[in-house]
XYZ file of C-alpha atoms in Angstrom:
700
model
C 8.743 -99.291 144.497
C 11.240 -96.983 142.768
C 14.860 -98.058 142.652
C 17.580 -95.737 143.918
C 19.763 -94.902 140.850
C 22.968 -94.815 142.977
C 22.241 -98.295 144.353
C 21.500 -99.515 140.831
C 24.836 -98.129 139.531
C 26.577 -99.727 142.550
C 25.013 -103.113 141.830
C 26.206 -102.847 138.224
C 29.828 -102.113 139.220
C 31.795 -104.924 137.596
C 34.793 -104.693 139.819
C 37.953 -105.550 138.010
C 36.418 -105.228 134.570
C 37.749 -101.993 133.038
C 35.924 -99.520 130.870
C 36.822 -100.223 127.231
C 37.169 -96.827 125.396
C 38.021 -96.132 121.774
C 39.250 -92.564 120.895
C 39.169 -91.735 117.224
C 40.998 -88.831 115.658
C 42.769 -87.983 118.894
C 46.521 -88.077 119.224
C 48.208 -90.690 121.424
C 49.102 -87.884 123.889
C 45.469 -86.757 124.145
C 44.320 -90.352 124.623
C 46.978 -90.905 127.334
C 45.797 -87.766 129.177
C 42.199 -88.939 129.071
C 43.177 -92.440 130.308
C 45.190 -90.938 133.211
C 42.318 -88.691 134.242
C 39.876 -91.601 134.226
C 42.238 -93.742 136.341
C 42.780 -90.828 138.795
C 39.002 -90.663 139.164
C 38.962 -94.320 140.281
C 37.765 -95.730 136.911
C 39.841 -98.650 135.453
C 40.139 -98.183 131.693
C 41.521 -99.971 128.692
C 41.918 -97.402 125.904
C 42.680 -97.726 122.182
C 43.181 -94.887 119.774
C 43.070 -94.510 115.977
C 43.762 -91.563 113.731
C 43.184 -93.056 110.302
C 40.517 -95.184 108.625
C 42.992 -98.074 108.326
C 43.783 -97.909 112.007
C 40.123 -97.793 112.990
C 39.383 -100.756 110.743
C 42.088 -102.861 112.407
C 40.648 -102.102 115.831
C 37.071 -102.866 114.794
C 38.129 -106.188 113.232
C 39.273 -107.434 116.657
C 36.436 -106.140 118.804
C 33.434 -103.880 118.004
C 33.451 -100.671 120.100
C 30.832 -99.991 122.812
C 32.009 -96.490 123.941
C 33.711 -94.115 121.468
C 34.880 -90.510 121.337
C 35.389 -88.885 117.882
C 37.434 -85.745 117.204
C 35.367 -83.900 114.615
C 38.274 -81.617 113.741
C 40.427 -84.505 112.439
C 41.408 -84.122 108.821
C 42.616 -87.750 108.434
C 39.371 -89.345 109.438
C 36.118 -87.374 108.849
C 33.538 -87.975 111.702
C 30.821 -89.080 109.272
C 33.061 -91.871 107.920
C 34.133 -92.910 111.441
C 30.534 -93.093 112.673
C 29.491 -95.203 109.658
C 32.372 -97.659 110.244
C 31.569 -97.997 113.930
C 27.820 -98.492 113.533
C 28.372 -101.056 110.780
C 30.101 -103.240 113.476
C 28.026 -102.127 116.487
C 24.803 -100.121 115.829
C 24.284 -99.593 119.597
C 27.645 -97.975 120.266
C 27.652 -94.812 122.457
C 29.441 -92.010 120.606
C 30.634 -88.672 121.990
C 31.719 -85.965 119.530
C 34.605 -83.623 120.402
C 35.431 -80.307 118.690
C 37.193 -77.027 119.369
C 33.980 -75.374 117.981
C 31.063 -77.440 119.328
C 28.259 -75.130 117.971
C 29.468 -75.828 114.457
C 28.681 -79.558 114.889
C 25.416 -79.263 116.858
C 23.115 -80.020 113.966
C 25.378 -82.885 112.782
C 25.447 -84.420 116.260
C 21.658 -84.258 116.424
C 21.179 -85.849 112.997
C 23.607 -88.656 113.800
C 21.888 -89.323 117.170
C 25.167 -88.949 119.107
C 25.163 -89.191 122.867
C 26.964 -85.864 123.555
C 28.859 -83.004 121.965
C 31.721 -81.465 123.998
C 34.586 -78.980 123.699
C 37.710 -80.971 122.975
C 39.808 -79.248 125.656
C 37.283 -79.741 128.410
C 38.818 -82.893 129.964
C 36.793 -82.637 133.135
C 33.402 -82.628 131.335
C 34.631 -85.411 128.959
C 35.499 -87.636 131.961
C 32.022 -86.950 133.430
C 30.384 -87.788 130.072
C 32.392 -91.000 129.629
C 31.530 -92.208 133.130
C 27.841 -91.386 132.569
C 27.813 -93.248 129.274
C 29.616 -96.190 130.867
C 26.998 -96.478 133.579
C 24.283 -96.225 130.906
C 26.028 -98.971 128.978
C 26.079 -101.169 132.077
C 22.397 -100.485 132.589
C 21.622 -101.394 128.975
C 23.556 -104.679 129.350
C 21.821 -105.416 132.662
C 18.453 -104.692 130.992
C 19.272 -107.015 128.093
C 20.247 -109.796 130.543
C 17.119 -109.188 132.599
C 14.966 -109.438 129.454
C 16.724 -112.656 128.525
C 16.254 -114.048 132.019
C 12.553 -113.083 131.856
C 12.083 -114.689 128.430
C 13.834 -117.857 129.669
C 11.726 -117.833 132.835
C 8.519 -117.486 130.796
C 9.656 -120.280 128.503
C 10.405 -122.541 131.456
C 7.104 -121.677 133.026
C 5.209 -122.564 129.839
C 7.141 -125.791 129.498
C 6.584 -126.771 133.130
C 2.878 -125.869 132.829
C 2.360 -127.942 129.675
C 4.349 -130.913 131.025
C 2.990 -130.904 134.620
C 1.426 -134.148 135.797
C -1.126 -132.110 137.689
C -4.105 -130.276 136.275
C -3.186 -126.590 136.585
C -5.106 -123.423 135.640
C -4.991 -119.675 136.377
C -8.248 -117.901 137.214
C -8.852 -114.135 137.085
C -12.189 -112.878 138.379
C -13.606 -116.376 137.996
C -12.477 -116.784 134.334
C -9.823 -119.128 132.937
C -6.852 -117.164 131.526
C -4.503 -120.171 131.247
C -4.769 -123.955 131.598
C -2.535 -126.947 130.769
C -3.434 -130.008 128.696
C -4.003 -132.213 131.804
C -6.511 -129.695 133.183
C -8.475 -129.587 129.928
C -8.368 -133.356 129.582
C -9.577 -133.731 133.136
C -12.817 -131.934 132.217
C -12.991 -133.156 128.626
C -12.620 -129.638 127.160
C -10.754 -128.220 124.199
C -8.625 -124.999 124.350
C -11.378 -123.143 122.445
C -14.017 -124.312 124.889
C -12.031 -122.993 127.869
C -12.461 -119.411 126.607
C -15.456 -117.755 128.326
C -15.785 -120.662 130.816
C -15.804 -119.819 134.509
C -14.352 -122.036 137.240
C -17.765 -122.162 138.808
C -19.110 -123.851 135.611
C -16.813 -126.888 136.387
C -17.908 -127.270 140.023
C -20.911 -129.479 140.775
C -23.894 -127.376 142.167
C -23.693 -129.186 145.522
C -20.136 -127.981 146.201
C -20.298 -124.377 144.825
C -20.726 -122.849 148.306
C -17.763 -124.873 149.516
C -15.728 -123.678 146.530
C -16.589 -119.969 147.234
C -15.478 -120.341 150.886
C -12.229 -121.995 149.827
C -11.564 -119.260 147.320
C -12.044 -116.534 150.010
C -9.738 -118.440 152.369
C -7.021 -118.649 149.718
C -7.119 -114.872 149.128
C -6.948 -114.209 152.893
C -4.339 -116.869 153.848
C -2.396 -117.087 150.585
C -3.295 -120.788 150.328
C -6.248 -123.055 150.716
C -7.026 -126.744 149.934
C -10.333 -128.571 149.727
C -11.873 -131.738 148.258
C -14.387 -130.597 145.622
C -17.043 -132.381 143.554
C -16.453 -131.452 139.865
C -18.443 -131.966 136.747
C -17.151 -133.584 133.482
C -18.206 -132.261 130.066
C -19.380 -135.719 128.999
C -21.611 -135.953 132.080
C -21.093 -137.336 135.565
C -19.107 -135.980 138.488
C -15.849 -136.843 140.199
C -14.151 -135.882 143.439
C -10.660 -134.285 143.375
C -8.315 -132.463 145.737
C -7.980 -128.801 144.861
C -5.296 -126.293 145.948
C -5.721 -122.502 145.493
C -2.852 -120.046 145.698
C -3.067 -116.256 144.925
C -0.488 -115.223 142.332
C -0.021 -112.748 139.471
C 0.039 -113.345 135.706
C 0.883 -110.581 133.252
C 0.258 -107.935 135.941
C -3.199 -109.310 136.819
C -3.999 -110.626 140.273
C -5.304 -114.163 139.842
C -5.483 -117.581 141.528
C -3.484 -120.661 140.656
C -5.653 -123.792 140.742
C -4.007 -127.230 141.073
C -6.333 -130.290 140.861
C -5.323 -133.824 141.670
C -7.974 -136.438 140.966
C -8.600 -139.111 143.557
C -7.067 -142.546 142.853
C -10.470 -144.194 143.172
C -11.430 -142.643 139.854
C -9.550 -145.315 137.933
C -10.562 -144.301 134.403
C -9.842 -140.630 135.074
C -6.501 -141.357 136.643
C -5.574 -143.590 133.671
C -6.186 -140.655 131.325
C -3.974 -138.383 133.352
C -1.180 -141.011 133.529
C -1.503 -141.515 129.788
C -0.959 -137.728 129.277
C 2.209 -137.730 131.259
C 4.095 -139.786 128.615
C 2.792 -137.769 125.622
C 3.939 -134.611 123.904
C 1.187 -132.058 124.632
C 1.284 -130.522 121.136
C 1.013 -133.698 118.931
C -0.317 -136.105 121.596
C 2.337 -138.626 120.515
C 4.732 -140.308 122.897
C 7.691 -138.185 123.847
C 11.155 -139.584 123.194
C 11.779 -141.021 126.682
C 8.472 -142.858 126.725
C 9.183 -144.208 123.207
C 12.547 -145.565 124.275
C 10.968 -147.141 127.345
C 8.371 -148.793 125.123
C 11.015 -150.306 122.842
C 13.060 -151.495 125.803
C 9.963 -153.245 127.157
C 9.432 -154.925 123.749
C 13.055 -156.030 123.595
C 13.034 -157.307 127.169
C 9.943 -159.443 126.519
C 11.695 -161.627 123.965
C 13.850 -159.491 121.709
C 13.037 -157.324 118.782
C 10.603 -159.120 116.418
C 11.623 -160.356 112.983
C 8.893 -158.325 111.306
C 9.724 -155.112 113.156
C 10.447 -151.854 111.351
C 11.929 -148.685 112.842
C 11.185 -145.496 110.919
C 12.136 -141.853 111.328
C 10.231 -139.131 109.491
C 11.879 -135.712 109.555
C 10.531 -132.350 108.346
C 13.803 -131.079 106.928
C 12.831 -127.529 106.180
C 10.872 -127.015 109.382
C 13.194 -124.247 110.688
C 12.939 -122.368 107.383
C 9.187 -122.669 107.324
C 9.005 -121.490 110.949
C 10.954 -118.342 110.003
C 9.132 -117.539 106.836
C 5.587 -118.681 107.690
C 5.401 -118.103 111.377
C 5.062 -120.234 114.473
C 1.376 -120.907 114.034
C 1.828 -122.410 110.549
C 4.815 -124.430 111.788
C 2.754 -125.781 114.692
C -0.004 -126.648 112.270
C 2.466 -128.560 110.150
C 3.634 -130.559 113.185
C 0.087 -131.353 114.288
C -1.149 -132.331 110.829
C 1.935 -134.435 110.152
C 1.456 -136.261 113.452
C -2.223 -136.767 112.619
C -1.390 -138.284 109.215
C 1.225 -140.607 110.636
C -1.123 -141.708 113.428
C -3.829 -142.485 110.851
C -1.452 -144.373 108.582
C 0.533 -146.297 111.197
C -2.495 -147.388 113.270
C -0.861 -150.033 115.426
C 2.588 -148.457 115.630
C 4.426 -147.093 118.646
C 4.689 -143.506 117.446
C 6.621 -140.569 119.009
C 7.659 -136.993 118.533
C 11.365 -137.657 118.987
C 12.795 -134.227 118.348
C 11.752 -130.733 117.475
C 10.638 -131.748 113.982
C 11.279 -135.525 113.881
C 8.910 -138.428 114.413
C 10.061 -141.970 115.227
C 7.833 -145.016 114.868
C 8.097 -148.718 115.503
C 5.676 -150.929 113.644
C 5.253 -154.646 112.868
C 4.439 -155.338 109.221
C 4.676 -158.076 106.650
C 5.536 -155.436 104.036
C 9.059 -154.883 102.914
C 10.845 -151.688 104.092
C 10.541 -150.221 100.611
C 6.813 -150.912 100.428
C 6.354 -149.475 104.004
C 8.187 -146.339 102.924
C 6.056 -146.022 99.752
C 2.857 -146.267 101.867
C 4.094 -143.596 104.269
C 5.007 -141.352 101.346
C 1.576 -141.750 99.859
C -0.046 -140.760 103.198
C 2.158 -137.628 103.457
C 1.383 -136.676 99.799
C -2.339 -137.165 100.064
C -2.449 -135.137 103.231
C -1.836 -132.007 101.122
C 0.061 -130.395 104.021
C 0.988 -127.264 102.056
C -2.722 -126.471 101.564
C -3.847 -127.671 104.955
C -1.375 -125.428 106.791
C -1.489 -122.565 104.246
C 2.238 -122.754 103.453
C 3.986 -120.951 100.630
C 6.383 -123.904 100.122
C 5.995 -127.684 100.248
C 7.360 -129.292 103.397
C 10.362 -131.465 102.695
C 10.527 -134.885 104.365
C 13.230 -137.502 104.754
C 12.558 -141.080 105.898
C 15.049 -143.443 107.480
C 13.992 -147.107 107.773
C 15.639 -149.907 109.716
C 14.464 -153.515 109.858
C 14.923 -155.152 113.259
C 15.179 -158.579 111.708
C 18.982 -158.562 112.242
C 19.021 -156.581 115.420
C 20.713 -159.321 117.428
C 22.196 -157.986 120.709
C 22.029 -154.333 119.670
C 20.605 -152.016 122.291
C 17.475 -149.896 121.669
C 19.642 -146.801 121.720
C 21.924 -148.227 119.032
C 18.966 -149.210 116.871
C 17.576 -145.693 117.118
C 20.981 -144.207 116.348
C 21.232 -146.260 113.139
C 17.673 -145.368 112.091
C 18.437 -141.709 112.550
C 21.637 -142.116 110.580
C 19.613 -143.617 107.771
C 17.307 -140.557 107.838
C 20.363 -138.332 107.648
C 21.670 -140.338 104.726
C 18.267 -139.726 103.015
C 18.721 -135.970 103.388
C 22.248 -136.101 102.006
C 21.250 -138.151 99.016
C 18.344 -135.943 97.931
C 19.092 -135.132 94.273
C 17.273 -131.877 94.203
C 16.363 -129.234 96.776
C 12.898 -129.184 95.058
C 12.329 -132.908 95.756
C 9.887 -132.890 98.669
C 10.529 -136.439 100.021
C 13.511 -138.737 100.106
C 14.094 -142.214 101.584
C 17.070 -144.240 102.738
C 16.320 -147.897 103.468
C 18.945 -149.469 105.718
C 18.018 -153.058 104.850
C 21.363 -154.413 105.995
C 22.443 -153.668 109.557
C 25.964 -154.780 108.802
C 26.421 -151.657 106.597
C 26.679 -149.655 109.742
C 28.761 -151.980 111.827
C 32.185 -150.633 112.801
C 34.237 -153.609 114.026
C 37.367 -151.481 114.487
C 35.616 -149.188 117.023
C 36.809 -149.849 120.557
C 33.640 -149.893 122.707
C 35.831 -149.378 125.816
C 37.136 -146.105 124.367
C 33.594 -145.066 123.457
C 32.589 -145.753 127.014
C 35.484 -143.546 128.264
C 34.204 -140.811 125.923
C 30.694 -141.054 127.294
C 32.012 -140.958 130.867
C 34.143 -137.931 130.064
C 31.221 -136.060 128.612
C 29.122 -136.885 131.641
C 31.721 -136.360 134.385
C 34.003 -133.630 132.830
C 36.954 -135.933 132.176
C 38.158 -133.942 129.163
C 40.866 -131.309 129.546
C 41.517 -128.161 127.577
C 44.961 -127.202 126.439
C 46.036 -123.780 125.055
C 48.650 -122.934 122.482
C 49.513 -119.257 121.684
C 49.101 -117.864 118.188
C 51.889 -115.270 118.221
C 51.584 -112.004 116.269
C 54.476 -110.853 114.129
C 52.964 -107.399 113.946
C 52.707 -106.511 117.662
C 48.960 -107.241 118.038
C 48.126 -106.385 121.664
C 45.436 -109.090 121.844
C 46.484 -112.552 122.884
C 45.227 -115.410 120.701
C 45.155 -119.086 121.712
C 44.202 -122.245 119.855
C 42.122 -124.633 121.934
C 42.991 -128.375 122.075
C 41.240 -131.180 123.937
C 42.520 -134.221 125.767
C 40.669 -137.209 127.158
C 41.552 -138.656 130.606
C 41.580 -142.433 130.460
C 40.825 -144.859 133.292
C 44.250 -144.333 134.834
C 44.075 -140.520 134.568
C 46.488 -140.287 131.645
C 45.796 -137.559 129.077
C 45.097 -139.039 125.665
C 45.445 -136.999 122.469
C 42.700 -136.939 119.857
C 44.665 -139.329 117.637
C 43.938 -141.999 120.362
C 40.120 -141.469 120.516
C 39.013 -139.339 117.586
C 38.292 -142.199 115.120
C 36.203 -144.032 117.665
C 34.321 -140.858 118.627
C 33.655 -140.219 114.919
C 32.367 -143.765 114.296
C 30.189 -143.624 117.424
C 28.876 -140.179 116.442
C 30.186 -138.429 119.567
C 32.171 -135.613 117.938
C 29.310 -133.063 118.061
C 28.914 -133.752 121.801
C 32.649 -133.334 122.345
C 32.469 -129.958 120.371
C 29.734 -128.792 122.667
C 31.830 -129.667 125.712
C 34.818 -127.818 124.394
C 32.842 -124.750 123.369
C 31.166 -124.351 126.762
C 34.340 -124.847 128.798
C 36.366 -122.629 126.521
C 33.814 -119.774 126.687
C 33.679 -120.099 130.471
C 37.499 -119.834 130.640
C 37.588 -116.980 128.121
C 34.949 -114.984 130.071
C 36.961 -115.253 133.233
C 40.124 -113.860 131.610
C 38.180 -111.067 129.909
C 36.571 -110.136 133.241
C 40.028 -109.596 134.699
C 40.874 -107.119 131.915
C 42.898 -109.294 129.607
C 42.535 -108.872 125.831
C 42.353 -112.533 124.778
C 40.714 -114.449 121.935
C 40.125 -118.240 121.579
C 40.292 -120.246 118.332
C 38.071 -123.366 118.429
C 37.949 -126.018 115.673
C 34.609 -127.611 114.959
C 34.487 -131.225 113.727
C 32.568 -132.048 110.594
C 29.761 -133.591 112.676
C 29.602 -130.529 114.923
C 29.594 -128.097 111.997
C 26.707 -129.965 110.334
C 24.668 -130.163 113.625
C 21.755 -127.729 113.078
C 21.610 -126.983 116.808
C 25.206 -125.896 117.170
C 24.551 -122.127 116.657
C 21.926 -122.175 119.382
C 24.485 -123.878 121.683
C 27.141 -121.208 121.001
C 24.575 -118.455 121.680
C 23.457 -120.077 124.928
C 27.042 -120.455 126.177
C 27.843 -116.764 125.334
C 24.696 -115.683 127.166
C 25.372 -117.944 130.127
C 28.925 -116.615 130.764
C 28.233 -112.992 129.520
C 30.810 -113.398 126.783
C 30.980 -111.755 123.361
C 31.127 -113.481 119.997
C 33.893 -111.124 118.927
C 36.233 -112.991 121.302
C 35.873 -116.232 119.328
C 37.271 -117.596 116.084
C 35.447 -120.688 114.889
C 37.683 -122.844 112.687
C 36.528 -125.117 109.829
C 38.478 -127.438 107.537
C 38.954 -126.212 103.954
C 37.583 -129.493 102.611
C 34.323 -128.973 104.445
C 33.985 -125.351 103.355
C 34.507 -126.373 99.712
C 31.506 -128.710 99.913
C 29.292 -125.703 100.915
C 26.607 -127.793 102.676
C 23.538 -125.625 103.408
C 23.702 -126.401 107.137
C 27.220 -125.089 107.326
C 26.420 -121.929 105.298
C 23.511 -121.254 107.687
C 25.815 -121.805 110.727
C 28.470 -119.451 109.432
C 25.863 -116.767 108.718
C 24.559 -117.081 112.239
C 28.018 -116.979 113.759
C 28.804 -113.777 111.802
C 25.562 -112.202 113.131
C 26.803 -112.648 116.728
C 30.229 -111.207 115.676
C 32.207 -114.488 115.782
C 35.144 -114.641 113.412
C 35.483 -117.438 110.828
C 38.814 -119.203 110.349
C 39.856 -121.810 107.715
C 42.274 -124.640 108.421
C 44.930 -126.285 106.212
C 45.294 -123.895 103.321
C 47.675 -125.633 100.864
C 50.411 -124.020 98.846
C 48.580 -124.370 95.505
C 45.295 -122.892 96.846
C 43.522 -120.579 94.427
C 39.820 -120.652 95.341
C 39.851 -117.290 97.012
C 36.172 -116.469 96.209
C 35.249 -119.482 98.457
C 36.827 -117.776 101.466
C 35.178 -114.490 100.592
C 31.769 -116.156 100.429
C 32.204 -117.413 103.960
C 33.752 -114.019 105.007
C 36.741 -115.885 106.420
C 38.830 -113.572 108.636
C 41.817 -115.841 109.263
C 43.553 -118.449 107.051
C 45.746 -121.074 108.676
C 48.456 -122.257 106.265
C 49.078 -126.022 106.062
C 51.875 -127.135 108.357
C 53.790 -128.753 105.489
C 54.436 -125.260 104.013
C 56.855 -124.608 106.926
C 59.010 -127.615 105.991
C 62.385 -126.553 104.516
C 61.031 -122.989 104.242
C 64.305 -121.351 105.320
C 66.310 -123.239 102.740
C 64.022 -123.523 99.778
C 63.610 -120.489 97.597
C 60.781 -122.050 95.595
C 58.871 -122.775 98.805
C 59.450 -119.210 99.996
C 58.082 -117.823 96.724
C 55.038 -120.125 96.996
C 54.267 -119.039 100.572
C 54.884 -115.347 99.804
C 52.494 -115.392 96.813
C 49.801 -117.242 98.785
C 50.197 -114.882 101.789
C 49.981 -111.813 99.575
C 46.792 -113.001 97.781
C 45.115 -113.739 101.168
C 46.090 -110.440 102.707
C 44.921 -108.618 99.537
C 41.467 -109.885 100.363
C 41.791 -108.636 104.009
C 42.297 -112.218 105.306
C 44.944 -112.520 107.979
C 47.340 -115.473 107.834
C 48.716 -117.948 110.387
C 51.724 -120.084 109.625
C 51.515 -123.328 111.570
C 53.942 -126.164 112.426
C 56.804 -123.753 113.218
C 59.738 -125.808 114.560
C 62.837 -123.582 114.406
C 64.028 -120.003 114.523
C 65.190 -119.876 110.862
C 61.595 -120.612 109.689
C 60.350 -117.852 112.017
C 62.688 -115.260 110.566
C 61.688 -116.202 106.977
C 57.992 -115.872 107.774
C 58.586 -112.424 109.301
C 60.265 -111.326 106.070
C 57.419 -112.712 103.996
C 54.892 -110.711 106.094
C 52.768 -113.507 107.627
C 50.561 -112.045 110.388
C 50.780 -114.811 112.937
C 52.796 -117.985 113.700
C 52.092 -121.051 115.761
C 54.090 -124.132 116.583
C 56.010 -126.183 119.186
C 59.061 -124.017 118.712
C 57.140 -121.115 120.255
C 55.200 -123.142 122.898
C 53.553 -126.514 123.033
C 49.891 -126.762 124.103
C 49.689 -126.135 127.892
C 46.989 -126.782 130.528
C 47.070 -123.131 131.673
C 47.431 -119.710 130.032
C 50.445 -117.637 131.116
C 49.090 -114.164 130.532
C 51.389 -111.207 130.198
C 50.575 -107.884 131.949
C 49.326 -105.127 129.721
């Protein structure tokens, strides 16, 4: 079925969202005429213009352009330079070239792969071309979203297929094209053995005619069910209920087969039930089954004195996945699981995360001896050779004795064991050291008697039931920036509904390792709010501070990307703020996070720049776009000449490196005037406006 282009365009109409157009080399009067013509044609538009390289750079710093016109006849900004600057920020930008002599630029436009070349005085044709390119842009965006939805749907399908409790397979012309682990286990077959095997081979000879009739019925009626006698690879037969449904996989007409073994087959049913609690790739328990197993042990008389909880993490798994490929990474997971299963024979063993294993074992050995034995097993496995890796896998082990577990919950024991593993990673002396261990022999080392468990409970409830609140404080431009910038703050609602500031709950959240979860909550709600304002045509940016725990969480980048995708937002609308102290440490996880944020066009901001700061290369390494001066620099600024000189020198050095500056803690008008004279870009403080629960947007 062919879609009607007009109906497609109509479905892509984003209502109040205006066309964002950038006109380069055109005068303000020409830009205004174009904007008026577009609005008269019924097209909402938000238009910016630039006539110089400096003006274009300022615009591109705030938001990469999607739709651009360039006046080729401009002497102040050559078209080649303008195109290079635009495509550096947005390689997919649609560019229309304008000239009083279009034939002169025809070859240039073709070489630069521009979308059109028009006479600069032909306003009517220009409006038509802009509207055409806008519709094309919307189609490209819709195509990208559709591809993302398709990829997500395929990922969900594969996950559901692999984790299904039922035996599921897809049959094309009698041959297996896909099957899940439960299906293969049901017949005692490996994935390799499934290739070239027909469905008929699995049906007992006595029931093959019945199977053929059921298959015909399914194709005719779109569904059929029958009890069939099947054959097992090891010999013997078993009865099972089979459902057949016609479907399509990768454009091929096929049949979905769902098999549920009868409960009378106790041994077979036990195998299926056993699969339900296991990770299909490593065949280890998944995390929920592992936790249930430990809770059962604890409920039956408490954690044993000789118990040992151990986490084994493949620290460079993500890097190996990128450099070596998914197959090599999967091999590393499977071989590591196999080694651990062989070494910890009687342990409760699980795949607890993407590249982490958690085990509970009872042993008379000391934690250090148990760690040494595990290290020997990992070394002797020769995983680098086994998986054909270019680099050695790097492991960290966290160990926790349960001899002093007392009344601690299973979740708290696991939390402390994982903290020990994290400590092992942090204490590795050399990046070339393949294995490191942290033995938490004394549980009291992690006790936090000052933590209020009631407050931690409120935090958990707020995360689960949305009982946090966002507040917004404007960051005011002293240069007339047309975009509105807001810092994001968070408040916790206590049991009585009173808003509590971070000073009331932050320390407890930090001790209880909840800060990364709070960061995720803030990021998602802020992006949702930001997308709503942008959809209404407002030029607004949000500034979000990440905690240390959130910044060092290796899944934070993926979370930001998922939130941007969910709400159809752009990274260019966000500033992610980091404390200077954390940036100075330069942890590899943070460096990787910042690189990823830059790739999705997020801006990087640094908090609390002191007056004596001089490590400007550090900010350049992180490509910091915005530096927030420490609030104490605003104290007595209007009356202290020495302080004014200090702030002026610091501001000049930052701006010389194309880093914009924000003065914070502004409490009076005299300070504001002094900062304006110094040339600070932005100001923020209670004198201007305190954090508020809603944004009062000004009309453009």
